Amino acid sequence: MDGLEKPKGKGSFAIKEWEKIRQGGGAAPSPTEIEKYLQGRTTGATLSREEVIQRISHYFNNLIAKREDEETGEIKHVWTAAPTKSGLARSLGITAETLSRYLGGKYGNGIPYRIGQASKREVVRAEDFDLIQAASNLIEEFHESRLSTTVPVGSIFYLKCSSDVRWRDTQNINLTAQASQIDMPELSREEIAARYRAQEEFREKPQLPEGID
């Protein structure tokens, strides 16, 4: 994994070769980062607030680069790869499922986390969940900024599948019973009885077996 893959050929051939490499997947963590993640999964130590900030900052810093505008000379920061919640979870040494629980503020059984009640099983304390929510907001901001691009499909899918109700498709169907257009006069009890008797001669009478009156 330490060997750096190089494109084959020159000119347009090299460009096509790089495209093939890129189609194999998105930005990948380094082997060292993968090793640190696996080691962190075995320790399960609770992080301090400063450590959570450092890990989140380190994750985003690896996805951002400085670019200079050739015309104005202005320095801007741009994304070099898409930030993901799974990548954020990896930077904290937790699973994506655990990250979702932290964002929801509840254990897997639905019981809310309580600030001040530290658990040895939790890598991040409940009082530091605001840092994870802030990081999640940055990921959402990235996808919102891509809605005006020519290929926003992936970001649209992400926003619709996120827990934020602002980006969900909803369809409201109102079913109302309309009043009949036919004017039906109100009948008295006597008129109803008279109409019933008038229909008796048209009703089929039941056939009784022989011998029964």
Short mmCIF file of C-alpha atoms in Angstrom, two decimals:
data_model
loop_
_atom_site.label_atom_id
_atom_site.label_comp_id
_atom_site.label_asym_id
_atom_site.label_seq_id
_atom_site.Cartn_x
_atom_site.Cartn_y
_atom_site.Cartn_z
CA MET A 1 0.00 0.00 0.00
CA ASP A 2 3.02 2.28 0.47
CA GLY A 3 3.87 2.23 -3.22
CA LEU A 4 2.66 5.30 -5.10
CA GLU A 5 0.85 4.32 -8.28
CA LYS A 6 1.92 6.31 -11.32
CA PRO A 7 -0.01 6.86 -14.54
CA LYS A 8 1.15 5.00 -17.59
CA GLY A 9 2.06 6.74 -20.82
CA LYS A 10 2.30 10.44 -21.61
CA GLY A 11 -0.05 13.28 -22.43
CA SER A 12 -3.68 12.28 -22.95
CA PHE A 13 -2.85 8.63 -22.23
CA ALA A 14 -1.59 9.56 -18.77
CA ILE A 15 -4.71 11.64 -18.13
CA LYS A 16 -6.96 8.74 -19.07
CA GLU A 17 -4.98 6.45 -16.78
CA TRP A 18 -5.49 8.85 -13.86
CA GLU A 19 -9.21 8.90 -14.64
CA LYS A 20 -9.31 5.11 -14.35
CA ILE A 21 -7.61 5.33 -10.95
CA ARG A 22 -10.07 7.98 -9.75
CA GLN A 23 -13.06 5.93 -10.89
CA GLY A 24 -12.00 3.20 -8.50
CA GLY A 25 -13.22 5.28 -5.56
CA GLY A 26 -12.98 8.61 -3.80
CA ALA A 27 -10.33 9.96 -1.49
CA ALA A 28 -8.76 7.21 0.60
CA PRO A 29 -7.22 7.40 4.08
CA SER A 30 -3.53 6.69 4.31
CA PRO A 31 -2.38 3.29 5.64
CA THR A 32 -1.15 5.08 8.77
CA GLU A 33 -4.58 6.59 9.38
CA ILE A 34 -6.24 3.21 8.94
CA GLU A 35 -3.84 1.68 11.43
CA LYS A 36 -4.51 4.45 13.96
CA TYR A 37 -8.26 3.95 13.52
CA LEU A 38 -8.01 0.22 14.20
CA GLN A 39 -5.81 0.80 17.23
CA GLY A 40 -8.22 3.41 18.57
CA ARG A 41 -11.11 0.96 18.23
CA THR A 42 -9.35 -1.46 20.62
CA THR A 43 -8.60 1.10 23.36
CA GLY A 44 -12.01 2.78 23.51
CA ALA A 45 -10.68 5.55 25.78
CA THR A 46 -12.91 8.59 26.33
CA LEU A 47 -11.59 11.68 24.54
CA SER A 48 -11.27 15.08 26.17
CA ARG A 49 -12.96 18.06 24.55
CA GLU A 50 -9.61 19.29 23.25
CA GLU A 51 -8.89 15.89 21.69
CA VAL A 52 -12.29 15.87 19.96
CA ILE A 53 -11.59 19.34 18.52
CA GLN A 54 -8.13 18.27 17.33
CA ARG A 55 -9.40 15.12 15.63
CA ILE A 56 -12.28 16.88 13.89
CA SER A 57 -10.00 19.72 12.77
CA HIS A 58 -7.42 17.25 11.49
CA TYR A 59 -10.08 15.42 9.47
CA PHE A 60 -11.32 18.56 7.73
CA ASN A 61 -7.82 19.99 7.22
CA ASN A 62 -6.91 16.93 5.16
CA LEU A 63 -9.82 17.68 2.82
CA ILE A 64 -9.15 21.39 2.32
CA ALA A 65 -6.44 23.09 0.28
CA LYS A 66 -5.40 26.67 -0.45
CA ARG A 67 -5.77 27.98 -3.97
CA GLU A 68 -4.65 31.31 -5.36
CA ASP A 69 -6.81 33.16 -7.84
CA GLU A 70 -4.58 33.81 -10.86
CA GLU A 71 -6.39 37.04 -11.71
CA THR A 72 -6.82 38.65 -8.30
CA GLY A 73 -4.13 36.88 -6.32
CA GLU A 74 -6.71 36.14 -3.62
CA ILE A 75 -6.11 33.07 -1.50
CA LYS A 76 -9.14 30.80 -1.14
CA HIS A 77 -9.77 27.50 0.55
CA VAL A 78 -11.39 24.75 -1.51
CA TRP A 79 -12.52 21.21 -0.87
CA THR A 80 -10.25 18.57 -2.41
CA ALA A 81 -12.64 15.73 -1.53
CA ALA A 82 -16.13 15.35 -0.12
CA PRO A 83 -16.37 15.17 3.68
CA THR A 84 -18.43 12.26 4.97
CA LYS A 85 -19.94 11.24 8.28
CA SER A 86 -18.18 7.89 8.03
CA GLY A 87 -14.87 9.68 7.62
CA LEU A 88 -15.71 11.91 10.57
CA ALA A 89 -16.50 8.85 12.65
CA ARG A 90 -13.22 7.23 11.66
CA SER A 91 -11.30 10.33 12.73
CA LEU A 92 -12.89 10.01 16.18
CA GLY A 93 -12.21 6.29 16.41
CA ILE A 94 -15.89 5.29 16.42
CA THR A 95 -18.28 3.61 14.01
CA ALA A 96 -20.77 5.43 11.80
CA GLU A 97 -23.59 3.91 13.88
CA THR A 98 -22.11 5.37 17.06
CA LEU A 99 -21.80 8.76 15.38
CA SER A 100 -25.49 8.62 14.46
CA ARG A 101 -26.35 7.91 18.10
CA TYR A 102 -24.28 10.87 19.24
CA LEU A 103 -26.02 13.14 16.73
CA GLY A 104 -29.42 11.86 17.85
CA GLY A 105 -28.49 12.25 21.51
CA LYS A 106 -29.84 8.81 22.44
CA TYR A 107 -28.52 5.35 23.17
CA GLY A 108 -29.44 2.48 20.91
CA ASN A 109 -32.36 1.64 23.22
CA GLY A 110 -33.80 5.15 22.90
CA ILE A 111 -32.70 6.43 26.33
CA PRO A 112 -31.27 9.98 26.06
CA TYR A 113 -27.65 10.67 26.93
CA ARG A 114 -27.23 12.75 30.06
CA ILE A 115 -24.59 15.41 30.45
CA GLY A 116 -22.29 14.72 33.37
CA GLN A 117 -22.88 10.99 33.40
CA ALA A 118 -19.70 9.70 31.82
CA SER A 119 -19.61 6.17 30.47
CA LYS A 120 -16.44 4.18 29.96
CA ARG A 121 -17.95 2.72 26.79
CA GLU A 122 -18.41 6.12 25.10
CA VAL A 123 -15.50 7.69 23.24
CA VAL A 124 -17.11 11.15 23.27
CA ARG A 125 -18.87 12.59 26.30
CA ALA A 126 -22.42 13.89 26.00
CA GLU A 127 -21.32 17.44 26.81
CA ASP A 128 -19.11 17.37 23.71
CA PHE A 129 -21.83 16.26 21.29
CA ASP A 130 -22.15 19.90 20.18
CA LEU A 131 -18.75 19.55 18.49
CA ILE A 132 -19.96 16.57 16.50
CA GLN A 133 -23.12 18.45 15.53
CA ALA A 134 -21.00 21.38 14.36
CA ALA A 135 -18.88 19.02 12.24
CA SER A 136 -22.05 17.49 10.78
CA ASN A 137 -23.26 20.98 9.89
CA LEU A 138 -20.03 21.58 7.94
CA ILE A 139 -20.65 18.40 5.95
CA GLU A 140 -24.20 19.53 5.23
CA GLU A 141 -22.90 22.96 4.18
CA PHE A 142 -20.59 21.27 1.69
CA HIS A 143 -23.50 19.46 0.05
CA GLU A 144 -25.70 22.56 0.06
CA SER A 145 -22.97 24.46 -1.78
CA ARG A 146 -23.01 21.80 -4.52
CA LEU A 147 -26.70 22.22 -5.30
CA SER A 148 -25.88 24.94 -7.85
CA THR A 149 -23.33 22.79 -9.69
CA THR A 150 -23.99 20.89 -12.90
CA VAL A 151 -23.98 17.49 -11.15
CA PRO A 152 -25.71 17.91 -7.76
CA VAL A 153 -27.36 14.46 -7.71
CA GLY A 154 -25.12 12.98 -5.03
CA SER A 155 -25.55 15.97 -2.73
CA ILE A 156 -29.32 15.96 -3.24
CA PHE A 157 -29.41 12.30 -2.26
CA TYR A 158 -27.30 13.00 0.83
CA LEU A 159 -29.47 15.89 1.99
CA LYS A 160 -32.67 13.91 1.48
CA CYS A 161 -31.32 10.96 3.45
CA SER A 162 -29.97 13.08 6.29
CA SER A 163 -31.96 13.55 9.46
CA ASP A 164 -32.63 17.21 8.66
CA VAL A 165 -36.32 17.54 7.79
CA ARG A 166 -35.62 20.67 5.71
CA TRP A 167 -34.40 18.52 2.84
CA ARG A 168 -37.09 15.86 2.78
CA ASP A 169 -39.60 15.41 0.00
CA THR A 170 -43.13 15.70 1.30
CA GLN A 171 -46.43 15.38 -0.46
CA ASN A 172 -49.65 16.50 1.15
CA ILE A 173 -52.88 15.01 -0.16
CA ASN A 174 -56.10 16.57 1.07
CA LEU A 175 -59.19 14.43 0.70
CA THR A 176 -62.43 16.35 1.21
CA ALA A 177 -65.95 15.04 0.81
CA GLN A 178 -67.90 17.24 -1.56
CA ALA A 179 -71.57 17.86 -0.99
CA SER A 180 -73.93 16.23 -3.48
CA GLN A 181 -75.16 18.48 -6.23
CA ILE A 182 -78.62 16.82 -6.14
CA ASP A 183 -81.12 18.49 -3.87
CA MET A 184 -82.69 15.78 -1.76
CA PRO A 185 -85.88 16.89 0.00
CA GLU A 186 -86.33 15.93 3.61
CA LEU A 187 -89.05 13.29 4.11
CA SER A 188 -91.27 12.82 7.11
CA ARG A 189 -91.68 9.42 8.81
CA GLU A 190 -95.09 9.02 7.19
CA GLU A 191 -93.73 9.69 3.70
CA ILE A 192 -90.92 7.21 4.20
CA ALA A 193 -93.40 4.54 5.36
CA ALA A 194 -95.67 5.22 2.39
CA ARG A 195 -92.79 4.83 -0.09
CA TYR A 196 -91.75 1.60 1.61
CA ARG A 197 -95.24 0.13 1.28
CA ALA A 198 -95.41 1.17 -2.36
CA GLN A 199 -92.33 -0.92 -3.11
CA GLU A 200 -93.59 -4.07 -1.38
CA GLU A 201 -95.37 -5.44 -4.45
CA PHE A 202 -92.12 -5.40 -6.41
CA ARG A 203 -90.16 -7.36 -3.81
CA GLU A 204 -89.63 -11.10 -4.29
CA LYS A 205 -91.31 -13.10 -1.59
CA PRO A 206 -89.34 -16.03 -0.14
CA GLN A 207 -90.40 -19.51 -1.30
CA LEU A 208 -91.35 -21.63 1.71
CA PRO A 209 -91.06 -25.45 1.64
CA GLU A 210 -94.28 -27.39 1.08
CA GLY A 211 -96.29 -28.03 4.19
CA ILE A 212 -95.28 -24.74 5.80
CA ASP A 213 -97.85 -21.99 5.80
#
